[in-house]
Amino acid sequence: MVPSSDRGPVAARIAHAPSRAREAATLAPMDDLLPGLRGQERARRRLAAALDRGRLPHALAFVGPSGVGRALAARALARALHCAEAPRRGCGTCPACRRIDAGHHAGLEWLRPADGARTISVEAARDVRNRAMRAPLEGPAHVIVVDPAEALTVQAANALLKVLEEPPEGVYFMLLCAGLGGLLPTIASRCVPIRFGTLPAAEVESIMDEHLPELDGKTRRAALDLAAGRPGEALRLARDPSVPALLDLLAAARAAVAEGPSAVFAGDGGAFWTALAAAAKATGIKGTAGERAAALALIDLWALEARRDLLRAAGSGRGGAARAARLLERLANARAALERNASVRLCLEDLVLTLADDAPCDAA
Ligand SMILES: [Zn+2]
């Protein structure tokens, strides 16, 4: 790990900041760091302390589930590194802070899978590495957020190894990941892990009500329930206009599993297929592509529910973990088949019948 030099560009920028702002930053309580990020007290304090010592690690891994504030934290750190008005905190209102928030600052870049892809390509990783070698490009720092770091292919990860180990002065890598186990050991060992956890239900509810005060009760309850402590996920669900139809489809799918073969062989007028048609329409995509999109979204929603049940079972010590884990496996198989372009109807039939077969074992 390469610590920031006291003579580095960040420190230089701090030294030249207006004295009143510098004083305010010195006196600012740690809670001023990462405004907009809720909870995550430990992560917040560790990062604030590192900034105050001028020793923010150059490679950080933000470890935790998606939707709990890892990306918000990365953006807030970029503000803290670039802001001249409130050095080491970020004022949120100066041109640099506002351009970072709007995604228009060359000192913050995101390395993500390209649209429609699930992995980050080696070409994209090389581009980022080459820019990092010439950085900082704007302002005193260059922040690279890899989101999610698990999406790096082996070649892409290897392309970043050297720059992760010895980044140029002012370059910071922030790798967002669910767990260090999903990264190459050579990558994980170069990062300082910062843990992010789920939020208490009351906190997620208050975030939802701040952002979406007009939300209808049914969608609100479902989003809160399925997101299980992840406010970003709750907001994403609540804002997705196809979610109400998908919730109906999920209910119909569960009913079909309980009913067994007659539910899927009832013809197009059966409740399950009617719900699929409605959800396909809600996606706004025409024809079988809409049906496929709805089926994939159903599986993702169902998996969200299964993961929530898995977490609850693990937390409570009660049973249900094995059932939830098997359901997740079945859903992953169905998803893979749908992605291979298998028939949507056959995939869903197979899924419902397999789960109906599982049900008696679960009851036993
Ligand atoms: Zn600012």
Short mmCIF file of C-alpha atoms and ligand atoms in Angstrom, two decimals:
data_model
loop_
_atom_site.label_atom_id
_atom_site.label_comp_id
_atom_site.label_asym_id
_atom_site.label_seq_id
_atom_site.Cartn_x
_atom_site.Cartn_y
_atom_site.Cartn_z
CA MET A 1 0.00 0.00 0.00
CA VAL A 2 1.33 3.43 -0.88
CA PRO A 3 0.38 6.06 1.69
CA SER A 4 -0.30 9.63 0.56
CA SER A 5 2.77 11.75 0.79
CA ASP A 6 2.38 14.88 2.87
CA ARG A 7 3.67 16.79 -0.12
CA GLY A 8 1.20 15.13 -2.52
CA PRO A 9 -1.28 17.07 -4.62
CA VAL A 10 -4.15 16.51 -2.17
CA ALA A 11 -2.19 17.93 0.72
CA ALA A 12 -1.06 20.81 -1.51
CA ARG A 13 -4.65 21.61 -2.38
CA ILE A 14 -5.60 21.56 1.29
CA ALA A 15 -2.75 23.90 2.15
CA HIS A 16 -3.94 26.41 -0.46
CA ALA A 17 -7.60 26.25 0.51
CA PRO A 18 -9.17 29.41 1.96
CA SER A 19 -8.28 29.53 5.63
CA ARG A 20 -11.87 29.78 6.89
CA ALA A 21 -12.88 26.69 4.95
CA ARG A 22 -9.79 24.90 6.21
CA GLU A 23 -10.67 25.78 9.77
CA ALA A 24 -14.26 24.64 9.29
CA ALA A 25 -13.02 21.35 7.88
CA THR A 26 -10.69 20.86 10.84
CA LEU A 27 -13.55 21.40 13.25
CA ALA A 28 -16.12 19.46 11.24
CA PRO A 29 -17.43 16.43 13.09
CA MET A 30 -16.78 13.10 11.43
CA ASP A 31 -20.46 12.77 10.61
CA ASP A 32 -20.02 15.49 8.01
CA LEU A 33 -18.18 13.00 5.88
CA LEU A 34 -20.21 11.17 3.27
CA PRO A 35 -23.37 13.29 3.48
CA GLY A 36 -26.28 11.44 1.92
CA LEU A 37 -24.92 8.13 3.17
CA ARG A 38 -27.06 6.76 6.01
CA GLY A 39 -25.90 4.40 8.70
CA GLN A 40 -22.51 2.75 8.01
CA GLU A 41 -21.06 4.46 11.07
CA ARG A 42 -17.92 2.32 11.22
CA ALA A 43 -17.10 2.73 7.54
CA ARG A 44 -17.69 6.46 7.83
CA ARG A 45 -15.39 6.84 10.83
CA ARG A 46 -12.59 4.79 9.36
CA LEU A 47 -12.65 6.74 6.12
CA ALA A 48 -12.86 10.11 7.89
CA ALA A 49 -9.93 9.21 10.13
CA ALA A 50 -7.86 8.13 7.11
CA LEU A 51 -8.63 11.40 5.31
CA ASP A 52 -7.77 13.43 8.40
CA ARG A 53 -4.40 11.71 8.68
CA GLY A 54 -3.83 12.29 4.95
CA ARG A 55 -3.43 8.54 4.57
CA LEU A 56 -6.42 7.38 2.60
CA PRO A 57 -5.37 3.96 1.23
CA HIS A 58 -4.88 3.96 -2.53
CA ALA A 59 -6.78 0.72 -2.97
CA LEU A 60 -9.98 0.22 -0.98
CA ALA A 61 -12.50 -2.60 -1.17
CA PHE A 62 -16.02 -1.56 -0.13
CA VAL A 63 -17.36 -4.90 1.00
CA GLY A 64 -21.08 -5.45 1.48
CA PRO A 65 -24.37 -6.06 -0.29
CA SER A 66 -25.43 -3.80 -3.16
CA GLY A 67 -27.79 -0.94 -2.40
CA VAL A 68 -26.42 -0.06 1.05
CA GLY A 69 -24.29 2.96 0.12
CA ARG A 70 -20.98 1.68 -1.26
CA ALA A 71 -21.27 3.78 -4.44
CA LEU A 72 -22.48 6.80 -2.46
CA ALA A 73 -19.41 6.46 -0.25
CA ALA A 74 -17.10 6.32 -3.27
CA ARG A 75 -18.65 9.48 -4.72
CA ALA A 76 -18.44 11.23 -1.35
CA LEU A 77 -14.75 10.36 -1.06
CA ALA A 78 -14.16 11.78 -4.53
CA ARG A 79 -15.81 15.02 -3.37
CA ALA A 80 -13.68 15.02 -0.22
CA LEU A 81 -10.51 14.61 -2.30
CA HIS A 82 -11.41 17.26 -4.90
CA CYS A 83 -13.22 19.93 -2.91
CA ALA A 84 -11.23 23.09 -2.16
CA GLU A 85 -14.04 24.67 -0.11
CA ALA A 86 -14.20 21.90 2.48
CA PRO A 87 -11.07 19.79 2.01
CA ARG A 88 -11.25 16.21 3.33
CA ARG A 89 -15.07 16.46 3.58
CA GLY A 90 -16.52 17.93 0.40
CA CYS A 91 -18.95 20.85 0.56
CA GLY A 92 -21.41 19.41 -1.96
CA THR A 93 -22.07 22.81 -3.54
CA CYS A 94 -18.83 24.02 -5.19
CA PRO A 95 -18.36 23.43 -8.95
CA ALA A 96 -16.06 20.43 -8.35
CA CYS A 97 -18.50 18.74 -5.93
CA ARG A 98 -21.47 19.40 -8.21
CA ARG A 99 -19.69 18.08 -11.28
CA ILE A 100 -18.69 14.95 -9.39
CA ASP A 101 -22.32 14.39 -8.38
CA ALA A 102 -23.48 14.97 -11.96
CA GLY A 103 -20.88 12.53 -13.31
CA HIS A 104 -19.04 15.23 -15.28
CA HIS A 105 -15.69 15.34 -13.47
CA ALA A 106 -12.64 13.71 -15.06
CA GLY A 107 -11.28 13.02 -11.57
CA LEU A 108 -13.89 10.30 -10.92
CA GLU A 109 -14.47 7.40 -13.27
CA TRP A 110 -16.48 4.21 -13.03
CA LEU A 111 -15.33 0.89 -14.43
CA ARG A 112 -18.49 -1.14 -15.03
CA PRO A 113 -19.69 -3.86 -17.39
CA ALA A 114 -20.72 -2.37 -20.75
CA ASP A 115 -24.48 -2.19 -21.42
CA GLY A 116 -25.93 -5.69 -21.65
CA ALA A 117 -22.66 -7.34 -20.55
CA ARG A 118 -22.12 -9.12 -17.24
CA THR A 119 -18.35 -8.77 -17.11
CA ILE A 120 -15.80 -5.96 -17.31
CA SER A 121 -13.61 -6.51 -20.36
CA VAL A 122 -9.84 -6.47 -20.41
CA GLU A 123 -9.97 -3.62 -22.96
CA ALA A 124 -11.99 -1.45 -20.57
CA ALA A 125 -9.61 -2.28 -17.72
CA ARG A 126 -6.57 -1.39 -19.87
CA ASP A 127 -8.15 1.96 -20.81
CA VAL A 128 -8.67 2.77 -17.15
CA ARG A 129 -5.15 1.66 -16.28
CA ASN A 130 -3.66 3.83 -19.05
CA ARG A 131 -5.59 6.87 -17.86
CA ALA A 132 -4.55 6.16 -14.26
CA MET A 133 -0.89 6.21 -15.34
CA ARG A 134 -1.40 9.76 -16.70
CA ALA A 135 -3.58 10.91 -13.78
CA PRO A 136 -4.58 13.15 -12.13
CA LEU A 137 -6.34 14.47 -15.23
CA GLU A 138 -8.41 17.09 -13.45
CA GLY A 139 -8.04 18.39 -9.90
CA PRO A 140 -5.69 16.87 -7.34
CA ALA A 141 -6.93 13.26 -7.40
CA HIS A 142 -8.16 10.51 -9.68
CA VAL A 143 -10.74 8.11 -8.24
CA ILE A 144 -11.53 4.87 -10.07
CA VAL A 145 -14.57 2.93 -8.85
CA VAL A 146 -14.86 -0.68 -10.02
CA ASP A 147 -18.54 -1.62 -9.79
CA PRO A 148 -18.85 -4.50 -9.16
CA ALA A 149 -15.30 -5.78 -8.78
CA GLU A 150 -16.57 -9.37 -9.15
CA ALA A 151 -17.37 -8.52 -12.79
CA LEU A 152 -13.67 -8.16 -13.68
CA THR A 153 -12.58 -11.01 -15.93
CA VAL A 154 -9.30 -12.67 -14.92
CA GLN A 155 -7.53 -10.80 -17.74
CA ALA A 156 -9.14 -7.50 -16.73
CA ALA A 157 -8.12 -8.03 -13.11
CA ASN A 158 -4.57 -8.88 -14.17
CA ALA A 159 -4.43 -5.70 -16.27
CA LEU A 160 -5.06 -3.70 -13.08
CA LEU A 161 -2.69 -5.57 -10.76
CA LYS A 162 0.38 -3.43 -11.17
CA VAL A 163 -1.38 -0.06 -11.01
CA LEU A 164 -3.31 -1.28 -7.95
CA GLU A 165 -0.06 -2.15 -6.24
CA GLU A 166 1.80 1.03 -7.12
CA PRO A 167 -0.71 3.66 -8.16
CA PRO A 168 0.60 7.07 -9.20
CA GLU A 169 0.30 9.79 -6.57
CA GLY A 170 -3.31 10.96 -6.20
CA VAL A 171 -4.85 7.83 -7.79
CA TYR A 172 -7.37 5.92 -5.67
CA PHE A 173 -9.08 2.64 -6.50
CA MET A 174 -12.38 1.75 -4.82
CA LEU A 175 -13.56 -1.77 -5.55
CA LEU A 176 -17.21 -2.45 -4.73
CA CYS A 177 -17.82 -6.11 -3.96
CA ALA A 178 -20.19 -8.37 -2.01
CA GLY A 179 -17.26 -10.23 -0.46
CA LEU A 180 -13.50 -10.44 -0.89
CA GLY A 181 -13.94 -14.12 -1.82
CA GLY A 182 -15.35 -13.09 -5.19
CA LEU A 183 -12.10 -11.35 -6.17
CA LEU A 184 -8.82 -12.81 -7.35
CA PRO A 185 -6.65 -13.27 -4.24
CA THR A 186 -3.96 -11.09 -5.85
CA ILE A 187 -6.51 -8.26 -6.17
CA ALA A 188 -8.11 -8.75 -2.74
CA SER A 189 -4.74 -8.76 -0.98
CA ARG A 190 -3.89 -5.33 -2.42
CA CYS A 191 -7.04 -3.66 -1.03
CA VAL A 192 -7.89 -2.38 2.43
CA PRO A 193 -11.39 -3.73 3.15
CA ILE A 194 -14.09 -1.41 4.50
CA ARG A 195 -17.28 -3.23 5.54
CA PHE A 196 -20.77 -2.00 4.71
CA GLY A 197 -23.86 -3.64 6.22
CA THR A 198 -27.62 -3.61 5.74
CA LEU A 199 -29.62 -0.88 7.51
CA PRO A 200 -32.31 -1.26 10.18
CA ALA A 201 -35.85 -1.38 8.74
CA ALA A 202 -36.83 1.98 10.26
CA GLU A 203 -33.87 3.68 8.58
CA VAL A 204 -34.75 2.21 5.17
CA GLU A 205 -38.38 3.29 5.63
CA SER A 206 -37.36 6.83 6.43
CA ILE A 207 -35.11 6.96 3.32
CA MET A 208 -37.98 5.65 1.18
CA ASP A 209 -40.38 8.24 2.57
CA GLU A 210 -37.90 11.06 1.95
CA HIS A 211 -37.31 10.09 -1.68
CA LEU A 212 -40.75 8.78 -2.64
CA PRO A 213 -43.35 10.37 -0.34
CA GLU A 214 -46.20 9.66 -2.80
CA LEU A 215 -45.51 5.94 -3.16
CA ASP A 216 -48.57 3.67 -2.90
CA GLY A 217 -48.72 1.42 0.15
CA LYS A 218 -48.54 -1.91 -1.66
CA THR A 219 -45.42 -1.10 -3.68
CA ARG A 220 -43.81 0.50 -0.62
CA ARG A 221 -44.38 -2.58 1.54
CA ALA A 222 -43.15 -4.95 -1.17
CA ALA A 223 -40.03 -2.89 -1.93
CA LEU A 224 -39.13 -2.60 1.77
CA ASP A 225 -39.74 -6.29 2.33
CA LEU A 226 -37.77 -7.56 -0.67
CA ALA A 227 -34.89 -5.11 -0.28
CA ALA A 228 -34.28 -6.42 3.26
CA GLY A 229 -32.28 -3.52 4.68
CA ARG A 230 -30.87 -2.18 1.40
CA PRO A 231 -32.28 1.29 0.74
CA GLY A 232 -30.78 1.53 -2.77
CA GLU A 233 -32.50 -1.70 -3.74
CA ALA A 234 -35.79 -0.59 -2.16
CA LEU A 235 -35.72 2.66 -4.16
CA ARG A 236 -34.83 0.83 -7.38
CA LEU A 237 -37.77 -1.55 -6.93
CA ALA A 238 -40.17 1.24 -5.98
CA ARG A 239 -39.22 3.28 -9.07
CA ASP A 240 -39.57 0.37 -11.49
CA PRO A 241 -42.99 0.75 -13.14
CA SER A 242 -43.15 -2.97 -14.00
CA VAL A 243 -42.81 -4.09 -10.36
CA PRO A 244 -46.56 -4.13 -9.47
CA ALA A 245 -47.26 -6.52 -12.39
CA LEU A 246 -44.20 -8.58 -11.43
CA LEU A 247 -45.43 -8.89 -7.85
CA ASP A 248 -48.74 -10.24 -9.18
CA LEU A 249 -46.78 -12.66 -11.37
CA LEU A 250 -44.70 -13.79 -8.38
CA ALA A 251 -47.88 -14.43 -6.39
CA ALA A 252 -49.32 -16.37 -9.35
CA ALA A 253 -46.09 -18.37 -9.66
CA ARG A 254 -46.19 -19.33 -5.98
CA ALA A 255 -49.84 -20.35 -6.35
CA ALA A 256 -48.92 -22.44 -9.42
CA VAL A 257 -46.18 -24.22 -7.45
CA ALA A 258 -48.72 -25.04 -4.74
CA GLU A 259 -51.27 -26.24 -7.29
CA GLY A 260 -48.83 -28.31 -9.36
CA PRO A 261 -49.06 -29.50 -13.01
CA SER A 262 -52.67 -28.44 -13.63
CA ALA A 263 -51.67 -24.78 -13.11
CA VAL A 264 -49.14 -24.73 -15.96
CA PHE A 265 -51.11 -26.98 -18.30
CA ALA A 266 -54.30 -24.92 -17.95
CA GLY A 267 -53.72 -23.12 -21.25
CA ASP A 268 -53.23 -19.41 -21.90
CA GLY A 269 -56.28 -18.52 -19.80
CA GLY A 270 -54.73 -19.97 -16.62
CA ALA A 271 -53.90 -17.50 -13.84
CA PHE A 272 -50.13 -17.96 -14.16
CA TRP A 273 -49.96 -17.37 -17.91
CA THR A 274 -52.39 -14.45 -17.67
CA ALA A 275 -50.11 -12.86 -15.07
CA LEU A 276 -47.09 -13.51 -17.32
CA ALA A 277 -48.83 -11.75 -20.22
CA ALA A 278 -49.64 -8.74 -18.00
CA ALA A 279 -46.05 -8.55 -16.71
CA ALA A 280 -44.72 -8.84 -20.28
CA LYS A 281 -46.93 -5.91 -21.28
CA ALA A 282 -45.66 -3.89 -18.30
CA THR A 283 -42.06 -4.27 -19.52
CA GLY A 284 -43.00 -2.23 -22.59
CA ILE A 285 -41.16 -4.74 -24.82
CA LYS A 286 -43.25 -6.31 -27.56
CA GLY A 287 -43.64 -10.00 -28.45
CA THR A 288 -41.70 -12.92 -27.02
CA ALA A 289 -38.83 -10.60 -26.03
CA GLY A 290 -41.25 -8.96 -23.57
CA GLU A 291 -42.22 -12.37 -22.21
CA ARG A 292 -38.57 -13.28 -21.78
CA ALA A 293 -37.83 -9.98 -20.02
CA ALA A 294 -40.79 -10.55 -17.68
CA ALA A 295 -39.66 -14.13 -16.94
CA LEU A 296 -36.13 -12.94 -16.14
CA ALA A 297 -37.49 -10.15 -13.94
CA LEU A 298 -39.76 -12.67 -12.17
CA ILE A 299 -36.76 -14.88 -11.45
CA ASP A 300 -34.73 -11.93 -10.14
CA LEU A 301 -37.58 -10.85 -7.86
CA TRP A 302 -38.07 -14.41 -6.63
CA ALA A 303 -34.32 -14.71 -5.99
CA LEU A 304 -34.42 -11.46 -4.03
CA GLU A 305 -37.11 -13.00 -1.84
CA ALA A 306 -35.15 -16.26 -1.46
CA ARG A 307 -31.98 -14.39 -0.49
CA ARG A 308 -33.96 -12.42 2.09
CA ASP A 309 -35.30 -15.71 3.52
CA LEU A 310 -31.81 -17.18 3.52
CA LEU A 311 -30.47 -14.21 5.51
CA ARG A 312 -33.38 -14.36 7.94
CA ALA A 313 -32.96 -18.10 8.43
CA ALA A 314 -29.23 -17.67 9.03
CA GLY A 315 -29.87 -14.82 11.47
CA SER A 316 -32.62 -16.54 13.46
CA GLY A 317 -31.07 -20.00 13.58
CA ARG A 318 -34.46 -21.40 12.56
CA GLY A 319 -34.87 -23.74 9.60
CA GLY A 320 -35.53 -22.69 6.04
CA ALA A 321 -31.96 -22.00 4.95
CA ALA A 322 -31.66 -25.23 2.96
CA ARG A 323 -35.02 -24.61 1.27
CA ALA A 324 -34.07 -21.04 0.33
CA ALA A 325 -30.66 -22.18 -0.94
CA ARG A 326 -32.25 -24.87 -3.12
CA LEU A 327 -34.80 -22.39 -4.46
CA LEU A 328 -31.93 -20.04 -5.39
CA GLU A 329 -30.21 -22.87 -7.24
CA ARG A 330 -33.39 -23.72 -9.18
CA LEU A 331 -33.87 -20.06 -10.06
CA ALA A 332 -30.26 -19.72 -11.23
CA ASN A 333 -30.73 -22.76 -13.50
CA ALA A 334 -33.92 -21.29 -14.97
CA ARG A 335 -32.21 -17.95 -15.50
CA ALA A 336 -29.29 -19.60 -17.29
CA ALA A 337 -31.70 -21.51 -19.57
CA LEU A 338 -33.60 -18.31 -20.40
CA GLU A 339 -30.35 -16.55 -21.20
CA ARG A 340 -29.43 -19.40 -23.54
CA ASN A 341 -32.61 -18.47 -25.42
CA ALA A 342 -34.56 -21.56 -24.39
CA SER A 343 -38.35 -21.32 -24.79
CA VAL A 344 -39.79 -19.02 -22.11
CA ARG A 345 -42.88 -21.16 -21.59
CA LEU A 346 -40.90 -24.40 -21.31
CA CYS A 347 -38.44 -22.83 -18.85
CA LEU A 348 -41.21 -21.54 -16.60
CA GLU A 349 -43.15 -24.81 -16.83
CA ASP A 350 -40.03 -26.71 -15.85
CA LEU A 351 -39.32 -24.31 -12.97
CA VAL A 352 -42.85 -24.51 -11.55
CA LEU A 353 -42.99 -28.32 -11.85
CA THR A 354 -39.54 -28.75 -10.27
CA LEU A 355 -40.49 -26.51 -7.36
CA ALA A 356 -43.81 -28.33 -6.98
CA ASP A 357 -41.81 -31.58 -6.71
CA ASP A 358 -39.57 -29.99 -4.06
CA ALA A 359 -42.50 -28.83 -1.95
CA PRO A 360 -43.38 -32.18 -0.26
CA CYS A 361 -39.73 -32.60 0.87
CA ASP A 362 -39.83 -29.09 2.36
CA ALA A 363 -43.01 -29.86 4.26
CA ALA A 364 -41.51 -33.06 5.67
ZN ZN B 1 -17.00 21.26 -2.73
#
